[in-house]
CSV table of N, CA, C and O in Angstrom, one decimal:
chain,number,residue,atom,x,y,z
A,1,MET,N,-2.5,26.7,-1.1
A,1,MET,CA,-2.0,26.6,-0.3
A,1,MET,C,-1.8,24.9,-0.2
A,1,MET,O,-2.4,24.5,0.0
A,2,ALA,N,-0.1,24.6,-0.6
A,2,ALA,CA,-0.1,23.2,-0.8
A,2,ALA,C,0.5,22.8,0.9
A,2,ALA,O,1.6,23.6,1.1
A,3,VAL,N,-0.2,21.6,0.7
A,3,VAL,CA,0.1,21.0,2.4
A,3,VAL,C,1.1,19.9,2.0
A,3,VAL,O,1.1,18.8,1.3
A,4,ASN,N,2.1,19.6,2.7
A,4,ASN,CA,2.9,18.7,2.4
A,4,ASN,C,2.6,17.6,3.8
A,4,ASN,O,3.4,17.7,4.3
A,5,VAL,N,2.3,16.2,2.8
A,5,VAL,CA,2.3,15.3,3.8
A,5,VAL,C,2.6,13.9,3.0
A,5,VAL,O,2.9,13.6,1.9
A,6,PRO,N,3.9,13.6,3.8
A,6,PRO,CA,4.3,12.4,3.4
A,6,PRO,C,3.1,11.1,2.6
A,6,PRO,O,2.7,11.3,3.3
A,7,ASP,N,3.4,10.6,1.9
A,7,ASP,CA,2.7,9.5,1.2
A,7,ASP,C,2.7,8.1,1.8
A,7,ASP,O,2.0,7.2,1.8
A,8,THR,N,3.8,8.2,2.9
A,8,THR,CA,3.8,7.1,3.9
A,8,THR,C,3.8,7.2,5.1
A,8,THR,O,4.4,7.8,5.5
A,9,PHE,N,3.0,6.7,5.9
A,9,PHE,CA,3.6,7.3,7.3
A,9,PHE,C,1.6,6.3,8.0
A,9,PHE,O,0.8,5.5,7.4
A,10,ILE,N,1.7,6.0,9.8
A,10,ILE,CA,0.5,5.5,10.3
A,10,ILE,C,0.0,6.0,10.9
A,10,ILE,O,0.6,7.1,11.5
A,11,ASP,N,-1.3,6.3,11.2
A,11,ASP,CA,-2.2,7.1,12.2
A,11,ASP,C,-3.0,5.9,12.1
A,11,ASP,O,-3.2,5.0,12.1
A,12,ASN,N,-3.6,6.5,13.6
A,12,ASN,CA,-4.9,5.8,13.7
A,12,ASN,C,-6.0,6.9,14.5
A,12,ASN,O,-5.7,7.7,14.8
A,13,ALA,N,-6.8,5.9,14.8
A,13,ALA,CA,-8.6,6.3,15.3
A,13,ALA,C,-9.2,5.3,16.4
A,13,ALA,O,-9.0,4.4,16.0
A,14,LYS,N,-9.6,6.2,16.9
A,14,LYS,CA,-10.7,5.3,17.8
A,14,LYS,C,-12.0,5.5,17.4
A,14,LYS,O,-12.6,6.0,17.2
A,15,VAL,N,-12.4,3.8,17.6
A,15,VAL,CA,-14.1,3.3,16.8
A,15,VAL,C,-15.1,3.7,18.5
A,15,VAL,O,-15.0,3.4,19.7
A,16,MET,N,-15.9,4.4,18.1
A,16,MET,CA,-17.1,5.1,19.3
A,16,MET,C,-18.0,4.0,18.8
A,16,MET,O,-18.1,2.9,18.3
A,17,ALA,N,-18.6,4.2,19.5
A,17,ALA,CA,-20.4,3.0,20.1
A,17,ALA,C,-20.7,2.6,18.8
A,17,ALA,O,-21.3,1.7,18.5
A,18,LYS,N,-21.4,3.5,17.8
A,18,LYS,CA,-21.8,2.9,16.8
A,18,LYS,C,-20.8,2.6,15.2
A,18,LYS,O,-21.1,2.7,14.7
A,19,GLY,N,-20.0,2.5,15.7
A,19,GLY,CA,-18.6,2.6,14.6
A,19,GLY,C,-18.3,3.1,13.7
A,19,GLY,O,-17.7,3.5,12.9
A,20,GLN,N,-18.5,4.6,14.2
A,20,GLN,CA,-17.7,5.6,13.4
A,20,GLN,C,-16.4,5.8,14.4
A,20,GLN,O,-15.9,5.7,15.3
A,21,VAL,N,-15.8,6.4,13.7
A,21,VAL,CA,-14.6,7.2,13.2
A,21,VAL,C,-14.2,8.5,12.8
A,21,VAL,O,-14.5,8.7,11.7
A,22,THR,N,-12.9,8.8,13.2
A,22,THR,CA,-12.7,10.6,12.2
A,22,THR,C,-11.4,10.2,11.6
A,22,THR,O,-10.7,9.2,12.4
A,23,ILE,N,-11.7,10.5,10.3
A,23,ILE,CA,-10.4,10.1,9.3
A,23,ILE,C,-9.7,10.8,9.7
A,23,ILE,O,-9.9,12.4,10.5
A,24,PRO,N,-8.1,10.4,11.0
A,24,PRO,CA,-7.4,12.1,10.6
A,24,PRO,C,-7.0,13.1,9.2
A,24,PRO,O,-7.5,12.2,8.6
A,25,LYS,N,-6.7,14.3,10.0
A,25,LYS,CA,-6.4,15.1,8.9
A,25,LYS,C,-5.6,14.7,7.7
A,25,LYS,O,-6.1,14.6,6.8
A,26,ASP,N,-4.5,14.2,8.4
A,26,ASP,CA,-3.6,13.8,7.2
A,26,ASP,C,-4.2,12.8,6.5
A,26,ASP,O,-3.4,12.6,4.6
A,27,VAL,N,-4.8,11.9,6.6
A,27,VAL,CA,-5.6,11.1,6.1
A,27,VAL,C,-6.7,11.7,4.6
A,27,VAL,O,-6.2,11.1,3.8
A,28,ARG,N,-7.4,12.0,5.4
A,28,ARG,CA,-8.1,13.0,4.8
A,28,ARG,C,-7.3,13.5,3.3
A,28,ARG,O,-8.1,14.1,2.5
A,29,THR,N,-6.4,14.6,3.6
A,29,THR,CA,-5.4,15.7,2.9
A,29,THR,C,-4.6,14.8,1.5
A,29,THR,O,-5.0,15.0,0.0
A,30,VAL,N,-4.9,13.0,2.2
A,30,VAL,CA,-4.2,12.5,1.0
A,30,VAL,C,-5.1,11.6,0.2
A,30,VAL,O,-4.4,11.8,-0.7
A,31,LEU,N,-5.9,11.6,0.7
A,31,LEU,CA,-7.3,10.9,-0.4
A,31,LEU,C,-7.9,11.8,-1.1
A,31,LEU,O,-8.8,12.0,-2.0
A,32,GLY,N,-7.7,13.1,-0.5
A,32,GLY,CA,-8.6,14.4,-1.2
A,32,GLY,C,-9.8,14.5,-0.3
A,32,GLY,O,-11.1,14.8,-1.1
A,33,LEU,N,-10.0,14.6,0.7
A,33,LEU,CA,-11.3,14.5,1.4
A,33,LEU,C,-11.8,15.9,1.4
A,33,LEU,O,-11.2,16.7,2.1
A,34,ASP,N,-12.9,16.3,1.3
A,34,ASP,CA,-13.7,17.2,1.8
A,34,ASP,C,-15.0,16.7,3.0
A,34,ASP,O,-14.9,16.0,2.5
A,35,ASN,N,-15.7,17.5,3.2
A,35,ASN,CA,-16.8,17.7,4.1
A,35,ASN,C,-17.8,17.3,2.9
A,35,ASN,O,-18.1,17.6,2.2
A,36,GLY,N,-18.7,16.1,3.2
A,36,GLY,CA,-19.1,15.5,2.2
A,36,GLY,C,-18.6,14.2,1.7
A,36,GLY,O,-19.6,13.6,0.5
A,37,SER,N,-17.8,14.8,1.3
A,37,SER,CA,-16.8,13.4,0.2
A,37,SER,C,-17.3,11.9,1.0
A,37,SER,O,-17.6,11.9,1.9
A,38,ARG,N,-17.1,10.6,0.0
A,38,ARG,CA,-17.7,9.6,0.5
A,38,ARG,C,-16.3,9.2,-0.1
A,38,ARG,O,-15.7,8.8,-0.6
A,39,VAL,N,-16.8,7.2,1.2
A,39,VAL,CA,-14.9,6.5,1.0
A,39,VAL,C,-15.5,5.3,0.9
A,39,VAL,O,-16.6,5.3,0.5
A,40,THR,N,-14.6,4.9,0.2
A,40,THR,CA,-15.2,3.5,0.1
A,40,THR,C,-14.1,2.3,0.5
A,40,THR,O,-12.3,2.5,0.7
A,41,PHE,N,-14.0,1.5,1.3
A,41,PHE,CA,-13.4,0.5,1.7
A,41,PHE,C,-13.6,-0.9,1.3
A,41,PHE,O,-14.3,-1.3,0.6
A,42,ILE,N,-12.0,-0.8,0.9
A,42,ILE,CA,-12.0,-2.3,-0.2
A,42,ILE,C,-11.3,-3.4,0.9
A,42,ILE,O,-10.3,-3.2,1.7
A,43,VAL,N,-12.1,-4.2,0.9
A,43,VAL,CA,-11.7,-5.7,1.8
A,43,VAL,C,-10.6,-6.6,1.4
A,43,VAL,O,-11.3,-7.7,0.4
A,44,GLU,N,-9.5,-6.9,1.6
A,44,GLU,CA,-8.8,-7.7,0.8
A,44,GLU,C,-7.7,-9.1,1.8
A,44,GLU,O,-7.0,-8.2,2.1
A,45,HIS,N,-8.3,-9.9,1.9
A,45,HIS,CA,-7.5,-10.8,2.6
A,45,HIS,C,-7.2,-10.7,4.1
A,45,HIS,O,-5.7,-10.3,4.5
A,46,GLY,N,-7.9,-10.0,4.7
A,46,GLY,CA,-8.1,-9.3,6.4
A,46,GLY,C,-7.6,-8.2,6.5
A,46,GLY,O,-7.6,-8.0,7.7
A,47,SER,N,-7.2,-7.3,5.1
A,47,SER,CA,-6.8,-6.1,5.0
A,47,SER,C,-8.1,-5.5,4.6
A,47,SER,O,-8.3,-5.6,3.9
A,48,VAL,N,-7.6,-4.2,5.0
A,48,VAL,CA,-8.8,-2.8,4.5
A,48,VAL,C,-8.2,-1.5,3.8
A,48,VAL,O,-7.2,-1.8,4.5
A,49,ARG,N,-8.6,-1.3,2.5
A,49,ARG,CA,-8.5,-0.3,2.2
A,49,ARG,C,-9.0,1.0,2.3
A,49,ARG,O,-9.8,0.9,1.6
A,50,MET,N,-9.4,1.9,2.9
A,50,MET,CA,-10.3,3.1,1.7
A,50,MET,C,-10.1,4.2,0.9
A,50,MET,O,-8.8,4.5,1.2
A,51,VAL,N,-10.2,4.1,-0.1
A,51,VAL,CA,-10.0,5.2,-0.9
A,51,VAL,C,-11.5,6.4,-1.6
A,51,VAL,O,-12.4,5.4,-0.5
A,52,ASN,N,-10.8,7.3,-1.8
A,52,ASN,CA,-11.6,8.1,-2.4
A,52,ASN,C,-12.6,7.5,-2.8
A,52,ASN,O,-12.4,7.1,-4.4
A,53,SER,N,-14.1,7.7,-2.7
A,53,SER,CA,-15.1,7.1,-3.7
A,53,SER,C,-15.3,7.7,-4.9
A,53,SER,O,-15.3,6.2,-6.4
A,54,ALA,N,-15.0,8.6,-5.3
A,54,ALA,CA,-15.1,9.0,-7.1
A,54,ALA,C,-13.6,9.1,-7.7
A,54,ALA,O,-13.7,8.9,-8.6
A,55,VAL,N,-12.9,8.6,-7.0
A,55,VAL,CA,-11.4,8.8,-7.6
A,55,VAL,C,-11.8,7.1,-7.8
A,55,VAL,O,-11.4,6.3,-9.5
A,56,TYR,N,-12.1,6.3,-6.7
A,56,TYR,CA,-12.0,4.7,-7.3
A,56,TYR,C,-13.1,4.6,-8.8
A,56,TYR,O,-12.9,3.7,-9.6
A,57,ALA,N,-14.0,5.2,-8.7
A,57,ALA,CA,-15.1,5.4,-9.3
A,57,ALA,C,-14.5,5.3,-11.2
A,57,ALA,O,-14.5,4.8,-11.9
A,58,MET,N,-13.8,6.4,-10.7
A,58,MET,CA,-13.0,7.1,-11.6
A,58,MET,C,-12.5,6.0,-12.7
A,58,MET,O,-12.1,5.2,-14.0
A,59,GLN,N,-11.9,5.6,-11.7
A,59,GLN,CA,-9.8,4.2,-12.4
A,59,GLN,C,-11.0,3.1,-12.4
A,59,GLN,O,-10.5,2.3,-13.4
A,60,MET,N,-12.2,2.1,-12.1
A,60,MET,CA,-12.9,1.2,-12.3
A,60,MET,C,-13.6,1.4,-14.3
A,60,MET,O,-13.3,0.5,-14.3
A,61,ILE,N,-14.1,2.9,-14.3
A,61,ILE,CA,-14.1,3.1,-15.2
A,61,ILE,C,-13.2,3.4,-16.5
A,61,ILE,O,-13.2,2.4,-17.8
A,62,GLN,N,-12.1,3.2,-15.5
A,62,GLN,CA,-10.6,3.9,-16.9
A,62,GLN,C,-10.7,2.6,-17.1
A,62,GLN,O,-10.6,1.8,-18.5
A,63,ALA,N,-10.8,1.8,-16.1
A,63,ALA,CA,-10.2,0.4,-16.7
A,63,ALA,C,-11.1,-0.5,-17.6
A,63,ALA,O,-11.2,-0.9,-18.4
A,64,GLU,N,-12.5,-0.6,-17.2
A,64,GLU,CA,-13.3,-1.4,-17.8
A,64,GLU,C,-13.4,-0.5,-19.7
A,64,GLU,O,-13.8,-1.5,-20.4
A,65,MET,N,-13.1,0.7,-19.5
A,65,MET,CA,-13.1,1.4,-20.9
A,65,MET,C,-11.9,0.7,-21.5
A,65,MET,O,-12.0,1.3,-22.6
A,66,ALA,N,-10.8,1.1,-21.3
A,66,ALA,CA,-9.3,0.3,-21.8
A,66,ALA,C,-9.6,-0.3,-22.4
A,66,ALA,O,-10.1,-1.1,-23.1
A,67,GLY,N,-8.8,0.3,-24.1
A,67,GLY,CA,-8.7,-0.4,-25.4
A,67,GLY,C,-10.2,-0.6,-26.2
A,67,GLY,O,-10.1,-0.7,-27.2
A,68,GLU,N,-11.4,0.5,-25.5
A,68,GLU,CA,-12.4,0.2,-26.6
A,68,GLU,C,-12.1,1.5,-27.4
A,68,GLU,O,-13.4,1.3,-28.8
A,69,GLY,N,-11.6,2.5,-27.2
A,69,GLY,CA,-11.3,3.4,-28.5
A,69,GLY,C,-11.1,2.8,-29.8
A,69,GLY,O,-11.3,3.0,-30.8
A,70,GLU,N,-9.9,1.9,-29.6
A,70,GLU,CA,-9.2,1.1,-30.1
A,70,GLU,C,-10.3,0.5,-31.4
A,70,GLU,O,-10.3,0.1,-32.3
A,71,LYS,N,-10.9,-0.4,-30.7
A,71,LYS,CA,-12.0,-1.4,-30.5
A,71,LYS,C,-12.8,-0.7,-31.9
A,71,LYS,O,-12.9,-1.5,-32.9
A,72,ALA,N,-12.7,0.5,-32.0
A,72,ALA,CA,-13.8,1.0,-32.7
A,72,ALA,C,-13.5,2.4,-33.5
A,72,ALA,O,-14.0,2.9,-34.3
A,73,GLY,N,-11.9,2.2,-33.5
A,73,GLY,CA,-11.0,2.7,-34.8
A,73,GLY,C,-10.9,4.3,-34.1
A,73,GLY,O,-11.0,4.8,-35.3
A,74,ILE,N,-11.3,4.7,-32.9
A,74,ILE,CA,-10.6,5.4,-32.5
A,74,ILE,C,-9.0,5.7,-32.0
A,74,ILE,O,-9.1,5.1,-31.1
A,75,ALA,N,-7.9,6.3,-33.1
A,75,ALA,CA,-6.8,5.7,-32.3
A,75,ALA,C,-6.2,7.4,-31.9
A,75,ALA,O,-5.3,7.2,-31.6
A,76,SER,N,-6.9,8.6,-32.6
A,76,SER,CA,-6.1,9.8,-32.0
A,76,SER,C,-7.2,10.5,-32.1
A,76,SER,O,-8.5,10.9,-31.8
A,77,GLU,N,-7.3,12.0,-31.4
A,77,GLU,CA,-8.1,13.5,-31.2
A,77,GLU,C,-8.6,13.5,-32.0
A,77,GLU,O,-9.9,14.3,-32.5
A,78,ASP,N,-7.9,13.4,-33.6
A,78,ASP,CA,-8.3,13.8,-34.7
A,78,ASP,C,-9.9,13.2,-34.9
A,78,ASP,O,-10.4,13.1,-35.3
A,79,ASP,N,-9.0,12.1,-35.0
A,79,ASP,CA,-11.0,10.7,-34.6
A,79,ASP,C,-11.5,11.4,-34.2
A,79,ASP,O,-13.2,11.1,-34.8
A,80,VAL,N,-11.6,11.4,-32.6
A,80,VAL,CA,-12.8,12.5,-31.9
A,80,VAL,C,-13.1,13.3,-32.4
A,80,VAL,O,-14.1,13.6,-32.8
A,81,ASN,N,-12.5,13.9,-33.2
A,81,ASN,CA,-13.1,15.6,-33.3
A,81,ASN,C,-13.7,15.6,-35.1
A,81,ASN,O,-14.9,15.8,-35.0
A,82,ASP,N,-13.4,14.2,-35.9
A,82,ASP,CA,-14.2,13.9,-36.8
A,82,ASP,C,-15.5,13.1,-36.4
A,82,ASP,O,-16.8,13.5,-36.9
A,83,ILE,N,-16.0,12.4,-35.1
A,83,ILE,CA,-16.6,12.1,-34.8
A,83,ILE,C,-17.6,13.0,-34.7
A,83,ILE,O,-19.4,12.8,-34.7
A,84,VAL,N,-17.1,14.0,-33.9
A,84,VAL,CA,-18.0,14.9,-33.2
A,84,VAL,C,-18.5,16.0,-34.2
A,84,VAL,O,-19.7,16.3,-34.5
A,85,ARG,N,-17.7,16.7,-35.9
A,85,ARG,CA,-18.3,16.7,-36.4
A,85,ARG,C,-19.2,16.2,-37.3
A,85,ARG,O,-20.4,17.3,-37.8
A,86,GLU,N,-19.5,14.8,-37.9
A,86,GLU,CA,-20.2,14.3,-37.6
A,86,GLU,C,-21.3,14.4,-37.0
A,86,GLU,O,-22.1,14.4,-38.4
A,87,ILE,N,-21.0,14.1,-36.1
A,87,ILE,CA,-22.5,14.2,-35.0
A,87,ILE,C,-23.0,15.6,-35.4
A,87,ILE,O,-24.5,15.8,-35.8
A,88,ARG,N,-22.4,16.1,-35.1
A,88,ARG,CA,-23.4,17.7,-35.5
A,88,ARG,C,-24.1,17.9,-37.0
A,88,ARG,O,-24.5,18.6,-36.6
A,89,SER,N,-23.1,17.9,-37.5
A,89,SER,CA,-23.5,17.9,-39.3
A,89,SER,C,-24.6,16.9,-39.4
A,89,SER,O,-25.8,17.9,-40.3
A,90,GLU,N,-25.4,15.7,-38.8
A,90,GLU,CA,-26.0,15.3,-38.8
A,90,GLU,C,-27.8,15.6,-38.3
A,90,GLU,O,-28.3,15.8,-38.9
A,91,GLY,N,-27.0,16.6,-36.9
A,91,GLY,CA,-28.1,17.7,-36.4
A,91,GLY,C,-28.7,18.9,-37.3
A,91,GLY,O,-28.9,19.0,-36.7
A,92,GLU,N,-28.1,19.3,-37.9
A,92,GLU,CA,-28.6,20.5,-38.4
A,92,GLU,C,-30.0,20.3,-39.8
A,92,GLU,O,-30.1,19.3,-40.2
């Protein structure tokens, strides 16, 4: 079932004695958080962003790897398939 949550809204939570807060349901929905999910806090210039750690890690990897395929001469899916075939034939 799809939940329609606006992408811009304001919500709040109370900080408890040990610094814990309950992330509001709509915020968890937008971030794609389930029980056991991890979050990353990004602090910049006095503001804090909270993001899904798994999504953030993937974005960092993608940014780090940008252009590496081209540097290695891989420009298409066919190039990838050729490499896979070559590696598989070496193992035979």
